[in-house]
PDB file of C-alpha atoms in Angstrom:
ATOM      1  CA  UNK A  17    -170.897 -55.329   0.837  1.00  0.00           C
ATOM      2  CA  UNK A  18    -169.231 -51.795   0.674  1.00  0.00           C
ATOM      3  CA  UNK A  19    -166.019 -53.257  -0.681  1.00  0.00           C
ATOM      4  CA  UNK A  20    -168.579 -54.392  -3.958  1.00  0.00           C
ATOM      5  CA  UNK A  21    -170.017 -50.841  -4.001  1.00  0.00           C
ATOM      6  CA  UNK A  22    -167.157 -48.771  -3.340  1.00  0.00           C
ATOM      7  CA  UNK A  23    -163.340 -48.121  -5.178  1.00  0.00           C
ATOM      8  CA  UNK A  24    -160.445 -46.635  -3.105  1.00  0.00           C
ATOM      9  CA  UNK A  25    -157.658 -44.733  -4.878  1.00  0.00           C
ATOM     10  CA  UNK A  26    -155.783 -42.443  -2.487  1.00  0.00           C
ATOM     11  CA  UNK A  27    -157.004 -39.615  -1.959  1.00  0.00           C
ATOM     12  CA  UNK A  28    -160.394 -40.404  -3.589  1.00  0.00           C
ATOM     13  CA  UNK A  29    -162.781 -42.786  -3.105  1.00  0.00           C
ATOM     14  CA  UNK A  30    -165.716 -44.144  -5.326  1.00  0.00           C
ATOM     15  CA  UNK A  31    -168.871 -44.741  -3.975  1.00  0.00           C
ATOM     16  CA  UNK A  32    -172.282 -46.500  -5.491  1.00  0.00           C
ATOM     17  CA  UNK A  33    -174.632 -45.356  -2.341  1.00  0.00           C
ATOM     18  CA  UNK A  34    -178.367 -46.663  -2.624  1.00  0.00           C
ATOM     19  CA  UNK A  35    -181.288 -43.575  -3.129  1.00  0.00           C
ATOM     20  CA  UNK A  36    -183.383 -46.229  -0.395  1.00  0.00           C
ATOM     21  CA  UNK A  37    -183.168 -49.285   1.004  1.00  0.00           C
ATOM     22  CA  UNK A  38    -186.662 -50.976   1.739  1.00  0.00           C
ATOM     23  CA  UNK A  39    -187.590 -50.985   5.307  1.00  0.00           C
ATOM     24  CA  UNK A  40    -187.899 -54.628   5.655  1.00  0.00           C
ATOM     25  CA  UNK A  41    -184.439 -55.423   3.499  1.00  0.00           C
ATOM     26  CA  UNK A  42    -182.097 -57.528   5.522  1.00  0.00           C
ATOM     27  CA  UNK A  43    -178.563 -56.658   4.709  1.00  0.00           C
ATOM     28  CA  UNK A  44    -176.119 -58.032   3.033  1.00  0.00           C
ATOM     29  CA  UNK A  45    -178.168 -61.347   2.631  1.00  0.00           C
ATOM     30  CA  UNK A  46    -181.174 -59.759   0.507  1.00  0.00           C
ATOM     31  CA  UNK A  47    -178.473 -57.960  -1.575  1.00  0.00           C
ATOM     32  CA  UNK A  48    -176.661 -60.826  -2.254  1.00  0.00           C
ATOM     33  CA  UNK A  49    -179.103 -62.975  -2.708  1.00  0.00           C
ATOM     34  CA  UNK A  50    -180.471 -60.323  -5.718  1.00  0.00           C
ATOM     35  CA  UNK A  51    -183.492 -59.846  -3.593  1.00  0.00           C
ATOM     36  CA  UNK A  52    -182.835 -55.957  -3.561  1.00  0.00           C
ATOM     37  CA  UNK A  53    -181.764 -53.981  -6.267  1.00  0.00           C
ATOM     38  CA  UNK A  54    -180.988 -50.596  -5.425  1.00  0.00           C
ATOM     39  CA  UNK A  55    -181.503 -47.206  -7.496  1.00  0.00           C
ATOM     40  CA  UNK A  56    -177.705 -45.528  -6.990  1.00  0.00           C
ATOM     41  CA  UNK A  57    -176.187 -42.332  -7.170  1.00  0.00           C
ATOM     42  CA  UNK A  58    -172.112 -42.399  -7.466  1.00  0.00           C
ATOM     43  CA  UNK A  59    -170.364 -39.945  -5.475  1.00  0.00           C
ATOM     44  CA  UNK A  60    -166.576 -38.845  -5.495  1.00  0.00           C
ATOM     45  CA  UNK A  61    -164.930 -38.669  -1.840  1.00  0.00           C
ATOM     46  CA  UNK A  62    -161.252 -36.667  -2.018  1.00  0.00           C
ATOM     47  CA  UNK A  63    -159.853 -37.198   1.374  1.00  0.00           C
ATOM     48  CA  UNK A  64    -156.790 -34.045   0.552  1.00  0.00           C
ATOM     49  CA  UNK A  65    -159.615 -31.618  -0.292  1.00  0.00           C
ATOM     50  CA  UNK A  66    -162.265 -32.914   2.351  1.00  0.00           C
ATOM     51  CA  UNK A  67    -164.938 -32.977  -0.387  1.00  0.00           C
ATOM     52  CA  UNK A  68    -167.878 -34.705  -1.614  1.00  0.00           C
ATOM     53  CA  UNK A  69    -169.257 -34.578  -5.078  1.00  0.00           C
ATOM     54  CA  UNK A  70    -172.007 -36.570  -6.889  1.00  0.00           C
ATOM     55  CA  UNK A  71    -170.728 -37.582 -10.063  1.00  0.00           C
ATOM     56  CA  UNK A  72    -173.750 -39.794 -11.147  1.00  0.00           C
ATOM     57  CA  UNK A  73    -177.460 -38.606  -9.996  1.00  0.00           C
ATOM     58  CA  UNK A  74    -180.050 -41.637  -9.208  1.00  0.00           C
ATOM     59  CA  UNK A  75    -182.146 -42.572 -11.832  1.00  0.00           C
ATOM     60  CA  UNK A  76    -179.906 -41.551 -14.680  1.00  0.00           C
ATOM     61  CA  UNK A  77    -180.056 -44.038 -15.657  1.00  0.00           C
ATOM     62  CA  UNK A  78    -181.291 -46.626 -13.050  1.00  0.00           C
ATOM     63  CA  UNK A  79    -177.949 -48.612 -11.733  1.00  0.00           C
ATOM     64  CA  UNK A  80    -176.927 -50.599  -9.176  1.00  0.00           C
ATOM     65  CA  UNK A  81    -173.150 -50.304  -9.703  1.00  0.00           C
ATOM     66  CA  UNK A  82    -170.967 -53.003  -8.156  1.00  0.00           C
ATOM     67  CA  UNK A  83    -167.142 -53.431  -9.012  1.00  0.00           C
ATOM     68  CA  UNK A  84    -166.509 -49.967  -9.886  1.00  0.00           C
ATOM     69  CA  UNK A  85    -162.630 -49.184 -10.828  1.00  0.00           C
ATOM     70  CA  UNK A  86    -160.874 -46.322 -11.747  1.00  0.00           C
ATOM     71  CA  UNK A  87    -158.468 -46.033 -14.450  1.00  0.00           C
ATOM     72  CA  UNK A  88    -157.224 -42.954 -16.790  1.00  0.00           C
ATOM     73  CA  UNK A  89    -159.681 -40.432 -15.630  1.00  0.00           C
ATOM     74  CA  UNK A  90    -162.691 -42.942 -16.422  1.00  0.00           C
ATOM     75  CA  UNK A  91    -164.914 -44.805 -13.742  1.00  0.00           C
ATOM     76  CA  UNK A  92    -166.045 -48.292 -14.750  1.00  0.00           C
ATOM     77  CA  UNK A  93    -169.286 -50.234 -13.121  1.00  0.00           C
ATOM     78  CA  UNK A  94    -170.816 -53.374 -13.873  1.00  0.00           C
ATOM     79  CA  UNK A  95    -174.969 -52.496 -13.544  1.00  0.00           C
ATOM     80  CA  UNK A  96    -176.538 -55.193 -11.969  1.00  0.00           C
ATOM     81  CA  UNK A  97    -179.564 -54.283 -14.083  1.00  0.00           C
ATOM     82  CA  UNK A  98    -178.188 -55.809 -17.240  1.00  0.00           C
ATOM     83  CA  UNK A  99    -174.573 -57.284 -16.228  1.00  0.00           C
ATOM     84  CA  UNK A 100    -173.020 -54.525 -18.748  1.00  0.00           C
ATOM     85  CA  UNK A 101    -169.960 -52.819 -18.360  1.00  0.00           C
ATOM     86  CA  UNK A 102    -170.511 -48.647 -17.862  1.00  0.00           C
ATOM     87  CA  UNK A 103    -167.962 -46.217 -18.266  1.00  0.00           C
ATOM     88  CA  UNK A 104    -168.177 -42.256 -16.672  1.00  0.00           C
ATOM     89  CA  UNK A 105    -165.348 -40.416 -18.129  1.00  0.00           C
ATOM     90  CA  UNK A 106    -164.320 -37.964 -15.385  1.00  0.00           C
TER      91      UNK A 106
END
């Protein structure tokens, strides 16, 4: 679910957005399920400046970041890779 893979904080937003979804992946169920892992890329939204930045290329390193929060200029994820806790200091 987005809410999982995304962090609102007025005026920006924290996304976790997939690099592909397989063709026959049925959404949220597969997901959910762990059926589907994705490969993500974390991007910064700021609504006031109408911008869009990546902040986290895929594949470095391979995450699927759920729970993401933002607190004192750092971004935390859980990876569902390995369960850890990840930290971007921004």
């Amino acid at each position: 679910p987005i809410s999982n893979k995304c962090f609102f904080s007025s005026p920006q937003i924290y996304c976790a957005v997939p690099s592909e979804i397989p063709a026959q992946t049925i959404l949220p169920d597969d997901y959910l399920k762990k059926a589907f892992y994705s490969n993500d890329s974390i991007y910064q939204i700021d609504i006031d400046k109408n911008s869009f930045t990546e902040i986290l290329g895929a594949g470095n390193p391979i995450i699927d970041a759920v729970k993401l929060r933002f607190s004192d200029g750092k971004l935390f994820f859980i990876n569902r890779y390995d369960n850890k806790l990840y930290q971007l200091d921004l």
